Short mmCIF file of C-alpha atoms in Angstrom, two decimals:
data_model
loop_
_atom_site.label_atom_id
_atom_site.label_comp_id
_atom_site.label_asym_id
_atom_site.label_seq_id
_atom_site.Cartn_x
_atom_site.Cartn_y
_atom_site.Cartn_z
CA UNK A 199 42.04 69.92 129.18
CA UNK A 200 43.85 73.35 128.84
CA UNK A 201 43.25 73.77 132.72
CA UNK A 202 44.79 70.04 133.50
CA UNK A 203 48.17 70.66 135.78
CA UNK A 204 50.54 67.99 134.85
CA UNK A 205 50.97 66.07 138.24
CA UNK A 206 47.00 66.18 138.20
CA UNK A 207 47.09 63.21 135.74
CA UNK A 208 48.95 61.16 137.75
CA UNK A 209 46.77 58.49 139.95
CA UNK A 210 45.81 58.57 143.59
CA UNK A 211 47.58 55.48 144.13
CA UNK A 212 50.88 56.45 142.35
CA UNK A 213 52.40 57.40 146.35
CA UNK A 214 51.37 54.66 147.92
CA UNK A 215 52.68 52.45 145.40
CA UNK A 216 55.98 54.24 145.06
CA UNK A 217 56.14 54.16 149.25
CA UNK A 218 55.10 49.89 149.42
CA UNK A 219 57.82 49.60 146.32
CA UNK A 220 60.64 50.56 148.31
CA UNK A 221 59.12 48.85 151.72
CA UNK A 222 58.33 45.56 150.42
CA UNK A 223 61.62 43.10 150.02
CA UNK A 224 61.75 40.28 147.61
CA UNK A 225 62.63 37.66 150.41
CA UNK A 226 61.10 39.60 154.15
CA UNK A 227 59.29 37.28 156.26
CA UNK A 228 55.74 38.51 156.18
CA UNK A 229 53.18 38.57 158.62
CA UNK A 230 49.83 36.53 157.79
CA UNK A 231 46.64 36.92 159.60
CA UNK A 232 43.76 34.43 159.63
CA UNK A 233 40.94 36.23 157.80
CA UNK A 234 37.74 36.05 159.99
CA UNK A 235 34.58 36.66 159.63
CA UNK A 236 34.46 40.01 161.29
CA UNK A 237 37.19 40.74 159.58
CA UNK A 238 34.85 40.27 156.27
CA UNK A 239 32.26 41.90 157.53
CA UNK A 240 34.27 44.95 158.70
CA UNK A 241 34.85 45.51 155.48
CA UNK A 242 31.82 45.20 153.49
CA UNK A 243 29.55 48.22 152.84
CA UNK A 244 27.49 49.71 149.55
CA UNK A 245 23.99 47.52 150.34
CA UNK A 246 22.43 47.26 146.50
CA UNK A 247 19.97 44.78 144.88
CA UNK A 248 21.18 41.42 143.46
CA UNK A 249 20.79 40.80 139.85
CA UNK A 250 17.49 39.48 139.86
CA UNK A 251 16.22 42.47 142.49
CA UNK A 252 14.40 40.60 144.38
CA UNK A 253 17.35 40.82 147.35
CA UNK A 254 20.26 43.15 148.85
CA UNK A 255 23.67 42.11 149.13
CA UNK A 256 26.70 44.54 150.22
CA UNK A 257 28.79 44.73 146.88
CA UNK A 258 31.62 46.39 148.50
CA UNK A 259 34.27 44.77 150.35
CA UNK A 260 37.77 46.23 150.88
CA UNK A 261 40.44 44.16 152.68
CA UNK A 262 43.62 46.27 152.56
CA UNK A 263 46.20 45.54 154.85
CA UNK A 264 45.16 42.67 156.21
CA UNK A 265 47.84 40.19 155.88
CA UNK A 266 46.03 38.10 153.36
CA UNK A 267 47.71 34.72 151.76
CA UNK A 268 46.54 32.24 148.75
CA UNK A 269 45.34 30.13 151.16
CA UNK A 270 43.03 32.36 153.35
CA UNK A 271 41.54 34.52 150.45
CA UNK A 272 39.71 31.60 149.69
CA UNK A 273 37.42 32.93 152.73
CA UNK A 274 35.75 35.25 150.48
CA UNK A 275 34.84 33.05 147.51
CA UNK A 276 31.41 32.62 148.79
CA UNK A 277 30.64 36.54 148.88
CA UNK A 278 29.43 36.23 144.86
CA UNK A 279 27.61 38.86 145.03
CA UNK A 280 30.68 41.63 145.33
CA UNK A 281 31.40 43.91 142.91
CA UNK A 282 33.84 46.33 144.10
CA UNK A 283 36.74 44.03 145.85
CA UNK A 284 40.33 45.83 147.02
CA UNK A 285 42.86 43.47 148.45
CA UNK A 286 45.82 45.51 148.23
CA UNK A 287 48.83 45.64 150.27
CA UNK A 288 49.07 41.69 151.39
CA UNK A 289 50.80 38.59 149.79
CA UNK A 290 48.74 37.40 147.44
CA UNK A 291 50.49 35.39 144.59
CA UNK A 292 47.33 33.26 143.60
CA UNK A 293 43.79 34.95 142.65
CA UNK A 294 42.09 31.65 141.37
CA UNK A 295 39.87 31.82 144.56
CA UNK A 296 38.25 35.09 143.08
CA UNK A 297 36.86 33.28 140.09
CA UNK A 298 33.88 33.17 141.79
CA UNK A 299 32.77 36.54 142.28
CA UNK A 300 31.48 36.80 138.64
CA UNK A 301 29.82 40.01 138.86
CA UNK A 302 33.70 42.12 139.89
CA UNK A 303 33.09 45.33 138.09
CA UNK A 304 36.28 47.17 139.96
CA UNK A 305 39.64 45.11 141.46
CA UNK A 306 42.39 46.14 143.23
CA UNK A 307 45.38 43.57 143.92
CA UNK A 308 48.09 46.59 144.55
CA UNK A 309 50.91 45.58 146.48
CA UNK A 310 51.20 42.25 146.46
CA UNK A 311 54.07 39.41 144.80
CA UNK A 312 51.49 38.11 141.73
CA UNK A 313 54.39 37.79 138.99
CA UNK A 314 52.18 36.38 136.61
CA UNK A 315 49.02 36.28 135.04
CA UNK A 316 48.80 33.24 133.84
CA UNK A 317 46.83 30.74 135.96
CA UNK A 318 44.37 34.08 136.87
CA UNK A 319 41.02 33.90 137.00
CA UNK A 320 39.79 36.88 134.80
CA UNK A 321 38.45 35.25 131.45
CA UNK A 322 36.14 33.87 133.94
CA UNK A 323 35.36 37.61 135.04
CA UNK A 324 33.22 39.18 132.25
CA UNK A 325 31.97 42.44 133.43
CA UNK A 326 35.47 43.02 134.80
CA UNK A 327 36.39 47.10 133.69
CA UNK A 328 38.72 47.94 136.42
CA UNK A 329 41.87 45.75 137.38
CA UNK A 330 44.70 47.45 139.22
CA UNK A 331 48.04 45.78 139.94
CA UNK A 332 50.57 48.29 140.47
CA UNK A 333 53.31 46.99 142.74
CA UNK A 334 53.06 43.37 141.87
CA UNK A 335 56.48 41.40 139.98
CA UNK A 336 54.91 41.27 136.65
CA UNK A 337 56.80 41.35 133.39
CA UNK A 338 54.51 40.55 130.84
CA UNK A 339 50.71 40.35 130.45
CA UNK A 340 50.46 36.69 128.76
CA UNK A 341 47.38 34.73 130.15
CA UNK A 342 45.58 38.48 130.72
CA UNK A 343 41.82 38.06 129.32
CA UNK A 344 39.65 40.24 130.23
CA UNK A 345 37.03 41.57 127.18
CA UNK A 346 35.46 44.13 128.94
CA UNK A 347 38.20 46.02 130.80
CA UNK A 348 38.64 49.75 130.22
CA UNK A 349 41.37 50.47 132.80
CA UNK A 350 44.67 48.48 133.74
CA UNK A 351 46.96 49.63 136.09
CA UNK A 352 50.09 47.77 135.99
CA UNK A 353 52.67 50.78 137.75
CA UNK A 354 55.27 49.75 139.27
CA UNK A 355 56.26 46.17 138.08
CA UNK A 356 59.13 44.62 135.92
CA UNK A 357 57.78 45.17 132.18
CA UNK A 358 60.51 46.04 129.73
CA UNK A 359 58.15 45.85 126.72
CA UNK A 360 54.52 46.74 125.70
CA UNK A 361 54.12 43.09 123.50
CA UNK A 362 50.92 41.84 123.74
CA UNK A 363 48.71 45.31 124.20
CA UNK A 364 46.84 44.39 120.99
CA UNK A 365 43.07 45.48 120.23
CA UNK A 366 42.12 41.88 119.78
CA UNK A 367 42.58 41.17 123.52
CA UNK A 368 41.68 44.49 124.83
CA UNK A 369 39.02 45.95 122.37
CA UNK A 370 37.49 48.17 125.34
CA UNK A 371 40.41 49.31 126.95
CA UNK A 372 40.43 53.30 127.64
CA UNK A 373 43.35 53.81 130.14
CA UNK A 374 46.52 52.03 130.51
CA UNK A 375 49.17 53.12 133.09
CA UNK A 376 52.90 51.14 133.15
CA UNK A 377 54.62 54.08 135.39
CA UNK A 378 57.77 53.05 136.86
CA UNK A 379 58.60 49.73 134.66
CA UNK A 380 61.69 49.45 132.81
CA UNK A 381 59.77 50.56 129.14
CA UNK A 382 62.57 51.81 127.24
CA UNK A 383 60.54 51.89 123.92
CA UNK A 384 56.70 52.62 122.99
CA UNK A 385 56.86 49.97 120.50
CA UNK A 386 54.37 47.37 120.85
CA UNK A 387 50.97 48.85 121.59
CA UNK A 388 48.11 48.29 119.59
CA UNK A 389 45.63 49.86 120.75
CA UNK A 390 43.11 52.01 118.47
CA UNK A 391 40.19 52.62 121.05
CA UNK A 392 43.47 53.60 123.93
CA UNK A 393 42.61 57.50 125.32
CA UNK A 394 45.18 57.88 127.84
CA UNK A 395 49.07 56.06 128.16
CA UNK A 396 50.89 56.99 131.10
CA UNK A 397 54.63 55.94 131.12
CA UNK A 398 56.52 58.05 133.34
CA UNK A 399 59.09 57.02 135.19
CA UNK A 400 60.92 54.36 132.32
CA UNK A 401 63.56 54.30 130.82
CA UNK A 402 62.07 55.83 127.32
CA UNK A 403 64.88 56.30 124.87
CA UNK A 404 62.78 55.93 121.50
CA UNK A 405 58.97 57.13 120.13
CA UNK A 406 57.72 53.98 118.34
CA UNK A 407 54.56 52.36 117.13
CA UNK A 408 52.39 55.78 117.89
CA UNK A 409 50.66 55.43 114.79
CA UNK A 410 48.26 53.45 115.61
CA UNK A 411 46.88 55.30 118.80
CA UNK A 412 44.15 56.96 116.75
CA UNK A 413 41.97 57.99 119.40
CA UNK A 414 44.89 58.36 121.93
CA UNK A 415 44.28 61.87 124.18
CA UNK A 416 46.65 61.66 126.48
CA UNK A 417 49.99 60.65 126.27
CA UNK A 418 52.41 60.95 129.48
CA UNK A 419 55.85 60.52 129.29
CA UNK A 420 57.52 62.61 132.01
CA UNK A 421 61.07 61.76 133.87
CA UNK A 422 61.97 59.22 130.82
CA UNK A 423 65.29 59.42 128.76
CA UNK A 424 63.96 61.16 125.69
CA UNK A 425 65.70 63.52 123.45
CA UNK A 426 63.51 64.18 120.90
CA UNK A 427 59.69 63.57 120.36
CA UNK A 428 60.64 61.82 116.96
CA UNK A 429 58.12 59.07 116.64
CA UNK A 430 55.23 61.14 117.19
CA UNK A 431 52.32 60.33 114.27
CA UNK A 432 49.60 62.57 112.10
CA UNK A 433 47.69 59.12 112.95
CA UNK A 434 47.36 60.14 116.88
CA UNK A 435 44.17 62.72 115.33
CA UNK A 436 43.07 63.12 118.91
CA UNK A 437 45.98 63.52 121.03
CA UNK A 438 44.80 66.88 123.51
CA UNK A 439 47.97 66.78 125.96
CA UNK A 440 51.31 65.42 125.95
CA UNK A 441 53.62 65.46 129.11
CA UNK A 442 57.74 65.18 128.54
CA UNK A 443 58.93 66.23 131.37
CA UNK A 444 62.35 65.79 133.21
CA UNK A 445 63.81 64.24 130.02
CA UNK A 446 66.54 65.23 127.73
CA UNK A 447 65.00 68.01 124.91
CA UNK A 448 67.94 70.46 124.54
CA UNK A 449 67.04 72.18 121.22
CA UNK A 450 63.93 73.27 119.05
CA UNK A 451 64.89 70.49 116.36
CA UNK A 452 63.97 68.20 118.54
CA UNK A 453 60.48 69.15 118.18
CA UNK A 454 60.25 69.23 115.19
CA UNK A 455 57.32 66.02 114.70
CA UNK A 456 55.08 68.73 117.28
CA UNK A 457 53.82 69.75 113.89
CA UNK A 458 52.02 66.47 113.19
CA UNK A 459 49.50 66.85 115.96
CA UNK A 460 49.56 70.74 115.74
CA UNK A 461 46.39 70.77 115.33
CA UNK A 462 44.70 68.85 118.22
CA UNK A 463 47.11 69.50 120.99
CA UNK A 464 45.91 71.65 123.63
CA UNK A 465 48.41 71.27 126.25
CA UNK A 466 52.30 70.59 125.74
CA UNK A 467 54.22 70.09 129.47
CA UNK A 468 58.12 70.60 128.88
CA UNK A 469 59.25 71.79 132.49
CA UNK A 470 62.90 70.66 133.53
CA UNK A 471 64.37 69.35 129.98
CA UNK A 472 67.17 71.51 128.64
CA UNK A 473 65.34 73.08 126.22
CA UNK A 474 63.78 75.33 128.40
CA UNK A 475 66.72 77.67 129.76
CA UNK A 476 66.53 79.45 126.70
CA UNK A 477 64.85 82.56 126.35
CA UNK A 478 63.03 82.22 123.49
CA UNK A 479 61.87 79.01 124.79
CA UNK A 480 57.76 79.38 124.85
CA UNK A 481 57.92 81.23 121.67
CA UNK A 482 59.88 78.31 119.50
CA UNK A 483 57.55 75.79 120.88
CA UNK A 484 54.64 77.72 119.39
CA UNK A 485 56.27 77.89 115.90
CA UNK A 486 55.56 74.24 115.59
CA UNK A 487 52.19 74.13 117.95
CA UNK A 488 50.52 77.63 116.93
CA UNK A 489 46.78 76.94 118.32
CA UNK A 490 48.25 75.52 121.95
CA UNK A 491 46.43 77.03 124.65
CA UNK A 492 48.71 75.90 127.60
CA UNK A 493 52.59 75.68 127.81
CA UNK A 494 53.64 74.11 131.13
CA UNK A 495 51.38 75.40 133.79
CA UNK A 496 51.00 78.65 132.19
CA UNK A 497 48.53 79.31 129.57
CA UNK A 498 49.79 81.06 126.17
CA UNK A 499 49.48 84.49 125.68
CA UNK A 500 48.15 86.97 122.76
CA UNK A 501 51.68 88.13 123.22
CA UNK A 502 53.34 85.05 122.57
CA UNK A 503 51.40 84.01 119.79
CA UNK A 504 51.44 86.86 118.10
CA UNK A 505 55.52 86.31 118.33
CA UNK A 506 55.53 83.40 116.90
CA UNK A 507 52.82 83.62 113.89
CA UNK A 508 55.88 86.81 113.04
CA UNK A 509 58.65 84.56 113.20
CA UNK A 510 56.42 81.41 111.46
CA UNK A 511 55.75 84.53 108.56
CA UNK A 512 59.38 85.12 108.62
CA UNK A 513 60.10 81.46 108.11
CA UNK A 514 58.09 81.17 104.97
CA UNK A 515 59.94 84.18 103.74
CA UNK A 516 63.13 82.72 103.98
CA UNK A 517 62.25 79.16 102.41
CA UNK A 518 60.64 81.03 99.20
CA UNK A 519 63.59 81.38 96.68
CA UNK A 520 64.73 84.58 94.76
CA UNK A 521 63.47 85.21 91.42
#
């Protein structure tokens, strides 16, 4: 991970969601279309064996822009066989016609006004692993069942808490991304098997509940109100690269908790806070994070390091007491 650019953990979707966000108005008239058969078949593709093998089915169908409703979604109930389904950008409210297609590996329902997931149909989805719903008007994620899933994207809705991420419910989720909500704590997240958080773009005023990311990797935080990474744990063991960006760091004290996961982290991102018109600036950070191999986009230097083991020596000095 010491090559990883910050912006190149960010999503491919993240611009078009960010771009429908500000298009899309609660009340607009929208446009539907009748969903035809050509339409359908325009966009199926990836021809595969069934589950018994003994035919081909496409298992691909992607029906983006199309001006879909509840009521002419139902058109695609009968197409059981699809795995991979994408019906972003239209007005869907309703999924309950997709309970059907019981093999869904990968969804997409970006873009569109579901504001709750209640009523959903993914309990009865079990091989479900990818569901992405950026840009809906969610707030919470009670009625969400979906055992197998190891990625949710839920960017750009209306949550102003985590409640509810809990193990129990999610025991195989890997990636979780809640950029641009209104998050203005970490609290709430259970999570123990979680690799990567993003949470950019909140409202982040307080590191809480970290603890019990124990196999957390990646933890992105950038353009959030922080001004001190207080709150980060010796109980995130795994945690490779953390990304504070654009927040509110002005001094080395506030860094201070870098120390408890010292020794894992790899790459530390801390462009555009404060902290980092100071001169010294590379060389405190590496008093609390001596084995990082990448500050910002630049990696860390022989130089550097060796300036800050000195002044970590000098520290020691200074704390042992006279005789």
């Amino acid at each position: 991970m010491s090559d990883m650019d910050e912006d190149e953990v960010l999503t491919d979707a993240e611009e078009e969601v960010e771009t429908q966000a500000k298009e899309v108005g609660g009340d607009e008239k929208v446009q539907v279309s009748h969903l035809t058969q050509e339409t359908i078949s325009e966009g199926l593709s990836l021809l595969s064996k069934t589950g018994h093998g003994l035919e081909h089915a496409y298992i691909k169908l992607v029906l983006k822009d199309k001006g879909l409703n509840d009521t002419n979604i139902a058109a695609i109930s009968s197409y059981i066989h699809i795995r991979l389904l994408d019906v972003s950008n239209n007005h869907l409210t309703d999924l309950s016609p997709l309970a059907s297609l019981i093999h869904l590996l990968w969804l997409k329902v970006d873009n569109n006004a579901v504001a709750s997931f209640k009523g959903q149909p993914f309990a009865q989805l079990p091989f479900l692993q990818l569901l992405s719903m950026a840009g809906n008007r969610l707030t919470d994620i009670d009625g969400l069942a979906a055992p197998s899933l190891e990625r949710l994207n839920l960017t750009g809705n209306s949550f102003m808490r985590m409640d509810g991420f809990q193990g129990g419910c999610f025991a195989n989720l890997l990636i979780l991304e809640l950029r641009g909500n209104q998050l203005d704590t970490t609290d709430g997240i259970n999570l123990p098997n979680l690799k990567e958080l993003y949470l950019a773009q909140n409202v982040i005023k307080r590191l809480e509940g970290l603890e019990k990311l124990e196999r957390l990797r990646l933890l992105h935080l950038r353009e959030n109100q922080l001004d001190s990474l207080k709150g980060l744990s010796a109980g995130m063991k795994c945690l490779q690269y953390l990304n504070v960006r654009g927040n509110a760091i002005a001094d080395e004290n506030a860094l201070q908790s870098l120390s408890l996961v010292s020794t894992t982290l790899q790459v530390l991102v801390l462009s555009e806070n404060p902290l980092v018109e100071s001169s010294d600036y590379r060389v405190s950070v590496l008093t609390f994070l001596p084995e990082l191999e990448q500050l910002d986009k630049d990696p860390v230097t022989p130089e550097e390091r060796a300036q800050a083991l000195e002044r970590i020596k000098e520290l020691k000095e200074e704390e042992i007491p006279e005789p």
